[in-house]
XYZ file of C-alpha atoms in Angstrom:
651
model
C -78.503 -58.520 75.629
C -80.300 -55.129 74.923
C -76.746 -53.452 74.457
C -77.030 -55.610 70.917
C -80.328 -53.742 70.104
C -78.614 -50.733 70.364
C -75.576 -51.418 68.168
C -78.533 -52.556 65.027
C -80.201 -49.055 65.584
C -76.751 -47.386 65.203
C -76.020 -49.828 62.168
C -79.496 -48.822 60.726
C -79.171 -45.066 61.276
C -75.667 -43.402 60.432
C -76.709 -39.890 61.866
C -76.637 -41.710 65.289
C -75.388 -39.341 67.914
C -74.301 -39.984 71.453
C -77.870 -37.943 72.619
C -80.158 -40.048 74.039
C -83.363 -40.734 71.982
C -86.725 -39.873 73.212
C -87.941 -43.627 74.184
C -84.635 -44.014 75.080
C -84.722 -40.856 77.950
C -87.018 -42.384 79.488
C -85.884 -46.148 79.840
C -82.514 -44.374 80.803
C -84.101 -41.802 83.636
C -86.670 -44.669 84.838
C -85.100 -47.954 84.169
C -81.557 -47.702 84.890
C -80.547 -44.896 86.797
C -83.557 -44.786 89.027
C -83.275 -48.485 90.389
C -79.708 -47.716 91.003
C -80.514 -45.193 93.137
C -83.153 -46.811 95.095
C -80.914 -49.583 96.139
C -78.077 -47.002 96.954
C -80.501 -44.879 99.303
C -79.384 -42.369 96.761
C -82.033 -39.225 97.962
C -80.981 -36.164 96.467
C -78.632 -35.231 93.904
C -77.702 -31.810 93.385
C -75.668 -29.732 91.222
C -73.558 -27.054 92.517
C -74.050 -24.472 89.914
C -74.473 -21.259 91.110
C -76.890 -18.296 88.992
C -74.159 -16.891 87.413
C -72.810 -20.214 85.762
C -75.982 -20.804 84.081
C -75.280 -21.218 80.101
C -74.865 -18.632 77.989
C -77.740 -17.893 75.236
C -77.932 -16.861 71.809
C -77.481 -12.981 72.614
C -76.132 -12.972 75.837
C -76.154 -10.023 78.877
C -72.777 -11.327 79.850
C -73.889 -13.403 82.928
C -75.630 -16.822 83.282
C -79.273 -16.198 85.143
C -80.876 -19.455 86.917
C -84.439 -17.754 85.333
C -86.118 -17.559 82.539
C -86.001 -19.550 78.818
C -82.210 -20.771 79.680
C -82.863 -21.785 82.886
C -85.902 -23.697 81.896
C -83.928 -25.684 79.019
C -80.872 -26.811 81.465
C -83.402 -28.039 83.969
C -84.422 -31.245 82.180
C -81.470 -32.424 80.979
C -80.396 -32.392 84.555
C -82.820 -34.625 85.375
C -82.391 -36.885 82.735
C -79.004 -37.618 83.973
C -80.125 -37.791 87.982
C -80.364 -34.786 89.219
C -83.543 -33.285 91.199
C -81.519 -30.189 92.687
C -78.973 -27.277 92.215
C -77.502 -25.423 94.813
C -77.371 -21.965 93.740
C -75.061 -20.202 96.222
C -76.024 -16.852 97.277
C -78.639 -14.741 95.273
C -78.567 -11.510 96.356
C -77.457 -8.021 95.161
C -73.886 -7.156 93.324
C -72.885 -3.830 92.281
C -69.625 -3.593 90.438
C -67.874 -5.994 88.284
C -64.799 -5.434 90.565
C -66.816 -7.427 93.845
C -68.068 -10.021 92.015
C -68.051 -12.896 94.949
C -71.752 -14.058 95.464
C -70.712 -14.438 99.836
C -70.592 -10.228 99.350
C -74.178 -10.307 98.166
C -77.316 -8.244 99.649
C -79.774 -10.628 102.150
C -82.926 -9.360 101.125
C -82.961 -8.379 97.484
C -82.090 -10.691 94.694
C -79.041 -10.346 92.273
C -80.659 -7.925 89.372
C -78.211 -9.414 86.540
C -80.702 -12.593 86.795
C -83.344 -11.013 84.741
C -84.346 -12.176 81.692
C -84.532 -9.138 79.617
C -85.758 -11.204 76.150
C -88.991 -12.097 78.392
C -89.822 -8.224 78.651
C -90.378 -8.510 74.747
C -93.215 -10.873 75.580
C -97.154 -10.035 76.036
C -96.768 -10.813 79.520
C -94.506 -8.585 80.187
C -95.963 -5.945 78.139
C -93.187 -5.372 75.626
C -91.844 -3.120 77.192
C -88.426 -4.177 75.459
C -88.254 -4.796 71.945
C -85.800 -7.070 70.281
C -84.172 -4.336 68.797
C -83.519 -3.050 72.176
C -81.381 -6.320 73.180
C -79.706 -7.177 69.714
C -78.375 -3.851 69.656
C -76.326 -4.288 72.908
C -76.160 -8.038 73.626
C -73.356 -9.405 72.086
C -73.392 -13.193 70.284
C -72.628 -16.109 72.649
C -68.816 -17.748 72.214
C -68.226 -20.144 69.113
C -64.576 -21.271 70.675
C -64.462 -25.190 70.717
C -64.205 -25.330 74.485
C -66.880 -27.023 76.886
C -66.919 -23.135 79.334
C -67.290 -20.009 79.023
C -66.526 -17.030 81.196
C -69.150 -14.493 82.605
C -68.579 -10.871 81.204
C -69.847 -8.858 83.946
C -68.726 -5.251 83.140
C -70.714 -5.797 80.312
C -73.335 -7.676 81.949
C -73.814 -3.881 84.592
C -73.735 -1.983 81.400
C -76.232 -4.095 79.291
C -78.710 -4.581 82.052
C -78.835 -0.382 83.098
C -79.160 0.294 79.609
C -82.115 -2.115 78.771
C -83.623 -1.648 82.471
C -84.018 2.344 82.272
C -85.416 1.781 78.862
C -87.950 -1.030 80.019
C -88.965 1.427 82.798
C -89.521 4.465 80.617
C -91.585 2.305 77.991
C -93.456 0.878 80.927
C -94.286 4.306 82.106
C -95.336 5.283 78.697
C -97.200 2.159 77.925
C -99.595 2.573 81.668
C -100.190 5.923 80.856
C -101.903 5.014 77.528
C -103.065 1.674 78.506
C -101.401 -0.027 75.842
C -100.299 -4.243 75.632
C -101.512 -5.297 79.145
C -99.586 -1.995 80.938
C -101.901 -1.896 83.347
C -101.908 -5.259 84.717
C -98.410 -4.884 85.211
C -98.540 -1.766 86.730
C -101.061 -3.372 89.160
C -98.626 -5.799 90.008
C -95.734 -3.769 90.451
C -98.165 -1.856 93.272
C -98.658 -4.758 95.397
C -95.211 -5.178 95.200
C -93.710 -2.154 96.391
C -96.593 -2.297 99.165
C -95.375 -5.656 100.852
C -91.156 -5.276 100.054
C -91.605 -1.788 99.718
C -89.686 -0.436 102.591
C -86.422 -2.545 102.012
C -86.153 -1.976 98.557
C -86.416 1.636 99.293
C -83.173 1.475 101.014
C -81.373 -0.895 99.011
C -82.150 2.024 96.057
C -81.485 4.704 98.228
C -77.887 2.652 99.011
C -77.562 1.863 95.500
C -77.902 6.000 94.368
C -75.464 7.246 97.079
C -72.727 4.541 96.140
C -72.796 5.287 92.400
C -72.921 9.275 93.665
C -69.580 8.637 95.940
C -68.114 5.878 93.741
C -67.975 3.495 96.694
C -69.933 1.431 98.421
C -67.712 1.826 101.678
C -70.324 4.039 103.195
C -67.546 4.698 106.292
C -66.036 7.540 103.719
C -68.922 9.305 102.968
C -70.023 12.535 104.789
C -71.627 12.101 108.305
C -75.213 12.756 107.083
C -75.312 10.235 104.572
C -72.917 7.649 106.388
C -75.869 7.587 109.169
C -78.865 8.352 106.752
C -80.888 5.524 107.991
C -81.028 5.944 111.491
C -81.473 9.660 111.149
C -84.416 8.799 108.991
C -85.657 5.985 111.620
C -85.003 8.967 114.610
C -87.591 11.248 112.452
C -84.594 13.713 112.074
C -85.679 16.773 109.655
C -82.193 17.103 108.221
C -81.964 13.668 107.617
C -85.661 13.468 106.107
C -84.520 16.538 103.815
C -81.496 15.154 102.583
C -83.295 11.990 101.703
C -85.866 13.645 99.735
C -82.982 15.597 98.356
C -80.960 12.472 96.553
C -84.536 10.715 95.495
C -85.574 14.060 93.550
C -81.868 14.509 92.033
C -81.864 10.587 91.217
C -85.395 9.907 90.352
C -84.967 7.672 87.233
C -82.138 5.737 89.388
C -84.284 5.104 92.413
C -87.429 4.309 90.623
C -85.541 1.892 88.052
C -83.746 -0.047 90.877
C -87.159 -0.836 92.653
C -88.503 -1.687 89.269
C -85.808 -4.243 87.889
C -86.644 -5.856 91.539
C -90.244 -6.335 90.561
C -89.790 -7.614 87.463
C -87.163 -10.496 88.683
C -89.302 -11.286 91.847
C -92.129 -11.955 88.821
C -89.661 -13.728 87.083
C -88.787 -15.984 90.233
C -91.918 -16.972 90.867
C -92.919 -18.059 87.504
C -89.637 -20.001 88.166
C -90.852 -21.524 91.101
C -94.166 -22.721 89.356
C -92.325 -24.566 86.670
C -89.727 -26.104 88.327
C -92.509 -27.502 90.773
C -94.113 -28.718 88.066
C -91.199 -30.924 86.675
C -90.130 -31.625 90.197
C -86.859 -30.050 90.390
C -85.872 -27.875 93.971
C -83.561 -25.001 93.889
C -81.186 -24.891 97.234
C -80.390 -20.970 98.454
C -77.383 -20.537 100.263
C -77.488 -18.544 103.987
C -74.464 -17.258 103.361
C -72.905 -15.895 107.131
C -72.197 -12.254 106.238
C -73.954 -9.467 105.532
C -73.427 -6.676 102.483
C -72.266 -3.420 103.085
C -75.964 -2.252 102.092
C -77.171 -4.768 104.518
C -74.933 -3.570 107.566
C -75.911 0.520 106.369
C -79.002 -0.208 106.493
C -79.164 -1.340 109.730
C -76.306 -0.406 111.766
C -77.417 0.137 114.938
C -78.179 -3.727 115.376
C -74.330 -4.499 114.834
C -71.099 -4.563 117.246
C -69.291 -1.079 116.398
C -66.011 -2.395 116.493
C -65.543 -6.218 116.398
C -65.687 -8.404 112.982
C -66.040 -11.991 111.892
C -63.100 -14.169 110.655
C -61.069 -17.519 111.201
C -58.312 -17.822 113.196
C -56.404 -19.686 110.746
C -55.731 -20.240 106.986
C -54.503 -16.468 106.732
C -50.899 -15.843 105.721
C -48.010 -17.670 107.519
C -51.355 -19.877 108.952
C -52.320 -16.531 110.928
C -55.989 -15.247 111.314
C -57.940 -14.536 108.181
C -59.928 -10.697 108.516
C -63.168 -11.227 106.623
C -64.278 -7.857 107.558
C -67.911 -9.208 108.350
C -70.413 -7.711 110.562
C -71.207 -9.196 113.845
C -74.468 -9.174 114.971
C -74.966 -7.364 118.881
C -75.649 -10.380 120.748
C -77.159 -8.212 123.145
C -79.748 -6.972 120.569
C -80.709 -10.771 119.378
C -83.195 -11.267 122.350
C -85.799 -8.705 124.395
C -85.962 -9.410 128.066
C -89.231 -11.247 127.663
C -88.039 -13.533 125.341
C -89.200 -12.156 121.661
C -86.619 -11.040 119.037
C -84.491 -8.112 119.639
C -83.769 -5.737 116.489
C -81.142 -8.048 115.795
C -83.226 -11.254 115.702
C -85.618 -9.744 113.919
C -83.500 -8.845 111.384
C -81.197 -12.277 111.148
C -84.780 -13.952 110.841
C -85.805 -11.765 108.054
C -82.307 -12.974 106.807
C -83.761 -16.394 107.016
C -86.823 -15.797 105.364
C -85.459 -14.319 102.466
C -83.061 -17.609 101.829
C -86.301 -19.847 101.750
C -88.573 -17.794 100.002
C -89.202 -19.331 96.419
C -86.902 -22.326 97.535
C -86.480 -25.467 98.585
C -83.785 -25.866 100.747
C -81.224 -24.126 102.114
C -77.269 -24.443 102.670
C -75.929 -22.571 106.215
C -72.438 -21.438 105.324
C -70.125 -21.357 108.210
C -72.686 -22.770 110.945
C -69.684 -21.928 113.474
C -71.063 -18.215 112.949
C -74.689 -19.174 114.069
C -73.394 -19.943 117.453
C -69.805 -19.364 118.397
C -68.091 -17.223 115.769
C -64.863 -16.210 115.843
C -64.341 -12.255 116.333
C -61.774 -9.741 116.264
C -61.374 -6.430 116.841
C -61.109 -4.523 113.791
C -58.659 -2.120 115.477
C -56.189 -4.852 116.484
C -55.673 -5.306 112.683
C -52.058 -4.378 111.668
C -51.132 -5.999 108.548
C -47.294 -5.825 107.828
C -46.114 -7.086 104.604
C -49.380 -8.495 103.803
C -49.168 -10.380 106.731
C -51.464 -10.054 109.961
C -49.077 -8.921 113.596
C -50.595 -11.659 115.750
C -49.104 -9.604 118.439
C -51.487 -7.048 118.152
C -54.148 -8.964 116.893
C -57.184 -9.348 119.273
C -59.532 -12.157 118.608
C -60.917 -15.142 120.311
C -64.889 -17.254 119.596
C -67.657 -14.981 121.268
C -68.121 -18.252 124.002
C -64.641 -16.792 125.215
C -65.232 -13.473 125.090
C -67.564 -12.677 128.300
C -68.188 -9.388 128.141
C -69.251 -9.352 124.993
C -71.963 -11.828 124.919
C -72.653 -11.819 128.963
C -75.833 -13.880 128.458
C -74.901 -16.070 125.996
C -77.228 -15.195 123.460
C -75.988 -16.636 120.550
C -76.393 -20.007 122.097
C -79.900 -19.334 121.580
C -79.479 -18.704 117.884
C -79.995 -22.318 116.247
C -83.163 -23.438 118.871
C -85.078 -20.135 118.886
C -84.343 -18.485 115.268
C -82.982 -20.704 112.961
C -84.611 -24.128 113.482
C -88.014 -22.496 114.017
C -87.665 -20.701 110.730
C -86.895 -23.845 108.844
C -90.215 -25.269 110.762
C -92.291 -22.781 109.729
C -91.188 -22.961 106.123
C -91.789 -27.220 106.200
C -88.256 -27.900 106.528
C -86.644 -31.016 108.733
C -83.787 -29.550 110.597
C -81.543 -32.266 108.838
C -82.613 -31.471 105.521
C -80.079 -28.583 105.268
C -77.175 -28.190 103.596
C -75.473 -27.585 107.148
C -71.574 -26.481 106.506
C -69.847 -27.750 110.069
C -66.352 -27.652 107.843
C -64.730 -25.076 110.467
C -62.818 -24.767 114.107
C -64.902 -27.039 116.533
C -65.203 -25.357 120.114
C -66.586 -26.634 123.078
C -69.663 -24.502 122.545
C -70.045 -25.724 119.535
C -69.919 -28.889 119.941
C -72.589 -28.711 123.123
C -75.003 -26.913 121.101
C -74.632 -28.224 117.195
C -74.099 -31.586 117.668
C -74.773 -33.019 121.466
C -78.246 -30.908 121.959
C -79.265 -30.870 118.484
C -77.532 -33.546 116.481
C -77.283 -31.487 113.535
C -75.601 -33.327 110.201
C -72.991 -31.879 108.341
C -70.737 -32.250 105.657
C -68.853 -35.435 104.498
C -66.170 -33.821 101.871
C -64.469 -36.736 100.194
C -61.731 -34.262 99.177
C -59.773 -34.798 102.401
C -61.487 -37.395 103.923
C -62.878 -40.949 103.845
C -66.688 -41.603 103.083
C -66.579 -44.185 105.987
C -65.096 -41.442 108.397
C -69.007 -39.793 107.970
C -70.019 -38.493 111.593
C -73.944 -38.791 110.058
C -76.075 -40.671 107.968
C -77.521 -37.218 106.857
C -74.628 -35.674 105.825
C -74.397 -34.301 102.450
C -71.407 -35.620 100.432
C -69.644 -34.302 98.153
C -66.282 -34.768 96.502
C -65.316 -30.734 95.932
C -67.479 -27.389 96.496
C -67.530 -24.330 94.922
C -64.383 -23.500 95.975
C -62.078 -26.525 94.946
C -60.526 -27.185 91.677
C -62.365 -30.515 89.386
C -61.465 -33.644 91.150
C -58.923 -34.289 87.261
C -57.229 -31.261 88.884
C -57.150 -32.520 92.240
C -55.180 -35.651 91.394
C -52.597 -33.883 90.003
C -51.293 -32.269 93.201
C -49.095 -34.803 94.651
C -50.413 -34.419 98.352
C -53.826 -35.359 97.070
C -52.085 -38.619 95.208
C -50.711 -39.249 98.544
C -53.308 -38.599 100.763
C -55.201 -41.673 102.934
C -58.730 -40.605 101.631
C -57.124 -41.248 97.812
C -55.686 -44.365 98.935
C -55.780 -46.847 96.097
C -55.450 -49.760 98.328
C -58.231 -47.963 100.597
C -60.635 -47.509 97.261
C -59.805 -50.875 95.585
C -61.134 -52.926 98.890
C -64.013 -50.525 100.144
C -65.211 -50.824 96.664
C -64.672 -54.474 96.142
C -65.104 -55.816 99.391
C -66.259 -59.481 98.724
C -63.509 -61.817 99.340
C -64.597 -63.998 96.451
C -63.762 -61.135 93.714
C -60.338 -60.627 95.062
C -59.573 -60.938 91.605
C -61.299 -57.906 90.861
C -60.007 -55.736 93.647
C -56.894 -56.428 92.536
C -57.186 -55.137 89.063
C -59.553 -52.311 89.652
C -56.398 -51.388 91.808
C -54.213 -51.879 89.291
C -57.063 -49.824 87.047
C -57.001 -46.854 89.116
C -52.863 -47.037 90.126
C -52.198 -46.057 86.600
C -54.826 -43.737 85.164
C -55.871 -40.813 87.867
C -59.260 -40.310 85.689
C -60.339 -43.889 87.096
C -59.241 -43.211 90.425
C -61.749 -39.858 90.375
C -64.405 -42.572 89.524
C -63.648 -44.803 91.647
C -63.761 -41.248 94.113
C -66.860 -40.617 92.858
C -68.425 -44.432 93.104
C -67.740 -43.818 97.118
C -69.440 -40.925 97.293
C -72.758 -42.741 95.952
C -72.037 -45.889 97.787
C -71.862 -44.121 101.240
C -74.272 -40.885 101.054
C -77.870 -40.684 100.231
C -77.286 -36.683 99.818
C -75.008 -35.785 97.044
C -73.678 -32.618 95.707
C -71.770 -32.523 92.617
C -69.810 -29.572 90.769
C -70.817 -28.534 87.494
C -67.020 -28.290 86.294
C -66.616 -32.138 87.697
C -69.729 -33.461 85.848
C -69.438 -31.414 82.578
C -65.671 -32.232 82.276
C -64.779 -28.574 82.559
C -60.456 -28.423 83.833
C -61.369 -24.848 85.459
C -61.715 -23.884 88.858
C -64.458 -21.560 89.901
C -63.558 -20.330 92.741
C -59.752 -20.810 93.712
C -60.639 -20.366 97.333
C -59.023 -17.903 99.914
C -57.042 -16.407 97.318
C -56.987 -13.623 94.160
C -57.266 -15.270 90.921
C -58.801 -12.977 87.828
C -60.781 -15.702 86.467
C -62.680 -16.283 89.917
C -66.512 -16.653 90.565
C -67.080 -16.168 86.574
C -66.745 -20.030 84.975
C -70.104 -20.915 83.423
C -71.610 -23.331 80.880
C -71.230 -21.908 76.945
C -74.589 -22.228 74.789
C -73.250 -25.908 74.029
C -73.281 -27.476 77.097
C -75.542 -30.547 75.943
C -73.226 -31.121 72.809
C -70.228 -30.368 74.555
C -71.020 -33.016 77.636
C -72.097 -35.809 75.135
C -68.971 -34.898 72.554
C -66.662 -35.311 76.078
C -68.268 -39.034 76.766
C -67.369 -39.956 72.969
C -63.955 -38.986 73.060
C -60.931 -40.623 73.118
C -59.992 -38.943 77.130
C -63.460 -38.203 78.672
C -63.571 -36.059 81.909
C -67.404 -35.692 82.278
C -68.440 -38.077 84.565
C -70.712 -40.914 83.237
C -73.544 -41.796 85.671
C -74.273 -44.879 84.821
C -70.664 -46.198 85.180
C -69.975 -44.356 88.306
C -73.543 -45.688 89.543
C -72.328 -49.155 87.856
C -69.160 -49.119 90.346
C -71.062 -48.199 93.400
C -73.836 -50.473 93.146
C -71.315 -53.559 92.781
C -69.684 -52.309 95.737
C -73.164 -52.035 97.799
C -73.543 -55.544 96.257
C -70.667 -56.684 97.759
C -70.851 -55.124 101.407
C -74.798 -56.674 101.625
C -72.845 -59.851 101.084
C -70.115 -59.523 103.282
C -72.412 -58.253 106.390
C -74.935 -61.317 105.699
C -71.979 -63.380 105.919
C -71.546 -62.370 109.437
C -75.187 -62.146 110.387
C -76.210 -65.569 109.298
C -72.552 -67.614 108.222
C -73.674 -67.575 104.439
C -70.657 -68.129 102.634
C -69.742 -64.754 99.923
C -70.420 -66.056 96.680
C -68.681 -64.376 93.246
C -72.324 -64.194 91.335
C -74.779 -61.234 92.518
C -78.433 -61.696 93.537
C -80.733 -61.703 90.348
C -82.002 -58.374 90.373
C -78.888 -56.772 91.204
C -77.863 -57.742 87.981
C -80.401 -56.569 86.456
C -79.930 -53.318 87.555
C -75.898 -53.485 86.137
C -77.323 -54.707 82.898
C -79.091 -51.719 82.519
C -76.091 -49.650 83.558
C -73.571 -51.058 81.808
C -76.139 -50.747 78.240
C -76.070 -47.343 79.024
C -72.799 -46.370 80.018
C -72.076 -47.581 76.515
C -74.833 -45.540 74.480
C -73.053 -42.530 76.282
C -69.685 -43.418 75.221
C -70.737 -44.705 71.762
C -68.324 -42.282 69.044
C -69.793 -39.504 66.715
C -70.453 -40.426 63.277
């Protein structure tokens, strides 16, 4: 058996580690996990690792950055284990380390903490940062023997306005005297303000007023500045005057936000380039809000008084108050048919998710076409709890007077759909997030009219359960704990979709390894980490789209995101500097909790085995037989070598 030839190397060379070899990447990418995955119908496997969970570097700004030299290291050794995708969550703008949740993020402009700032010390670049400049505020990556880190991002603000105003000045030094490749840059940075010009300008003119009234709740802020925009848009010459007023007083501010956009939007698309030349696709996420730069920016294309939320999951199982935006469905749609103001500007929204990506995910597609609304006035909260008495809220299908024509019925077939079109994108490709409230119009338009896929989360629910074949599948999201921490809660022990009896015979379904069944049930009865493998083994067996959490395949016992609640530690878990050594040390030790492909993949393709047996049994009478076709075999062989090379102990 090749598993032997792997023992003599290890026998021949005491400095063997766990890591892979060079020949033996390849064999293990090509010749074992690959022909696994074709007879699966396994099509795309994704990471859910959002930008700010990148790893940590040597000096590090505080926050992980899906860009630049990191970026471009993690990338391959996702591969090598199966991956050809990460979905990255939302991208856009944060301002304060207090609002750190991505889903609060800008729609147009990308989140400036990405940036590479040890590429600005490069020729490319200009130098326009010196080493120096980044040693002497970066701080040295954790050494603490743990396979996580946590992103710093007060210090992450602080480190990137220091080294960003000093970039700019340096750059403005550097074009005026023509000096390393200025000038090429400069030209650049022209043709970029020309086509994103205009909404950067706000989003800098947003950015200078909230650090001038401490707040981004532009409600509080004095009438003029509150309604800036549209008195600016109305030609108004005491609105033009104040607005030449704050960019004179905050220059250096204004100029430097606009800047740091240029530079990561260069950044990006070298991004793009490389990843499309290894073959790896970055998924954006649509997420269903807007910021509150986004909604100042264009207020007059939003309802004045209602919000989005969900009528359950609050306190005491009352509504939940997201305090989102809702667009005027009378402004989505001019009476010949083109977009209103506010389709133009939930296109743009669009546009700006699929530019420089691959895919997209559509968080809370309930929002696209029959979101649930309330009227912010209604809200009286009373001992942290929401007076459904006084609460007024309902799904805009139910609300006639606010959406008379039913415009948001429209949403999916004449903006969103189109968009994805235009862009090259099947309407099933999408990440599509149907895990909300079904209502009848809904239902009519998402699923009988278009047939739109969904979710399958294995979490609370059983892979054969799957409305669609092109459902993604996944066994937690950003917002659930690692499936080693699900386990533990006794409803999840409990629950049908955790079943052992359920697991044991949908993954050993031939009535000829009853034998087997009954001790992989025994197997996962007594030790919950086999029961998340045998969790995980579904999820392959059943869905040709996967998504898997970084914490789940890294081994990681933190949460990200503990969903729909305050924790401190939320939306900042991230890979440490370590990550390779600290996934292959995990596999090697006595209790791993990083999830071995080739054994899960091992597991699921014995079940697949089994089923093609089982249904040829009925088609054509052949009896079940204990022994596998040839090839199948072949393909656990390879597996099973493998598996063991990843388990194989330090020495």
């Amino acid at each position: 058996m090749q598993v032997s030839k792997i023992t003599s190397i290890h026998q021949h060379n005491p400095n063997f580690q766990r890591r892979l070899r060079p020949e033996e990447e390849r064999d293990y990418r090509q010749n074992a996990l690959q022909p696994a995955f074709d007879y699966l119908g396994t099509e795309e496997v994704a990471m859910i690792l959002h930008g700010t969970c990148y790893p940590e570097s040597q000096k590090d700004l505080g926050v992980g950055s899906p860009y630049g030299r990191v970026a471009a290291k993690l990338l391959p050794f996702e591969m090598l284990h199966g991956f050809n995708s990460n979905q990255l969550g939302p991208v856009g703008v944060i301002r304060d380390a207090q609002n750190i949740s991505p889903y609060k993020s800008t729609v147009s402009t990308r989140n400036y903490l990405f940036l590479d700032l040890h590429e600005l010390t490069t020729d490319k670049y200009a130098k326009i940062l010196t080493e120096d400049d980044i040693n002497s505020v970066f701080e040295d990556a954790s050494v603490e023997n743990r396979n996580y880190s946590y992103s710093k991002f007060p210090d992450a603000f602080a480190n990137y306005e220091y080294c960003i105003k000093k970039a700019y000045k340096n750059f403005l030094e550097k074009a005026s005297f023509a000096k390393d490749g200025a000038l090429e840059l400069h030209k650049e940075f022209k043709e970029f303000k020309d086509k994103k010009g205009s909404i950067i300008y706000k989003e800098a003119l947003f950015d200078v007023l909230s650090k001038m009234y401490g707040t981004n709740k532009f409600e509080t802020w004095d009438q003029l500045d509150t309604y800036l925009p549209l008195y600016i848009k109305d030609g108004n010459k005491e609105g033009i005057e104040r607005y030449k007023k704050v960019i004179h007083r905050s220059r250096e501010d204004f100029d430097t936000y606009i800047f740091g956009q240029f530079l990561l939007d260069k950044q990006i698309k070298e991004n793009t380039k490389y990843r499309k030349s290894i073959g790896f696709k970055y998924i954006s996420d649509l997420l269903v809000g807007f910021s509150k730069a986004d909604e100042w920016a264009n207020q007059d294309v939003f309802l004045k008084d209602y919000r989005m939320g969900c009528p359950y999951g609050g306190k005491n199982n009352g509504p939940q108050d997201w305090d989102i935006p809702v667009l005027d469905p009378n402004k989505l749609f001019n009476d010949d048919g083109s977009l209103g103001p506010a389709g133009k500007l939930l296109k743009r929204k669009m546009e700006s998710a699929l530019e420089d990506f691959d895919n997209v995910r559509i968080d809370h597609a309930l929002g696209l076409v029959d979101p649930y609304i309330y009227d912010k006035n209604s809200v009286h909260v009373v001992d942290g709890i929401i007076d459904k008495d006084r609460f007024r809220g309902g799904n805009i299908s139910y609300i006639s007077d606010i959406d008379p024509n039913g415009n948001y019925k429209r949403i999916l077939n004449e903006i969103i759909i189109p968009t994805l079109e235009e862009h090259g994108i099947d309407k099933n490709y999408p990440v599509w997030e149907d895990l909300c409230t079904d209502t009848r119009t809904f239902n009519q338009i998402y699923r009988e009219k278009n047939k739109l896929p969904g979710i399958t989360q294995l979490e609370y629910m059983r892979a054969e359960e799957s409305q669609d074949p092109d459902d993604w599948g996944l066994v937690g999201s950003h917002d659930s704990p690692p499936a080693l921490e699900m386990i533990k809660k006794d409803w999840v022990k409990s629950h049908h979709a955790w079943d052992i009896f359920y697991l044991a015979g949908f993954l050993n379904s031939k009535p000829s390894r009853a034998y087997y069944r009954d001790k992989f049930c025994q197997k996962i009865d007594s030790d919950p980490r086999e029961r998340v493998k045998a969790k995980f083994a579904e999820l392959f067996l059943t869905c040709k789209k996967i998504q898997i959490s970084f914490d789940d395949f890294f081994g990681i016992n933190k949460t990200y995101n503990i969903g729909g609640s305050y924790n401190i530690n939320n939306w900042k878990l991230r890979l440490n500097k370590d990550y390779e050594d600290s996934y292959y040390k995990n596999l090697s030790s006595a209790n791993p909790t990083a999830l071995n492909m080739p054994e899960i993949l091992k597991i699921a393709v014995q079940a697949k085995a089994d089923m093609n047996a089982v249904q040829q049994s009925k088609d054509y009478g052949i009896p079940t037989d204990i022994h596998n076709e040839p090839y199948v075999d072949d393909i656990l062989k390879q597996l099973d070598k493998y598996q063991k090379i990843l388990e194989e102990p330090e020495q």
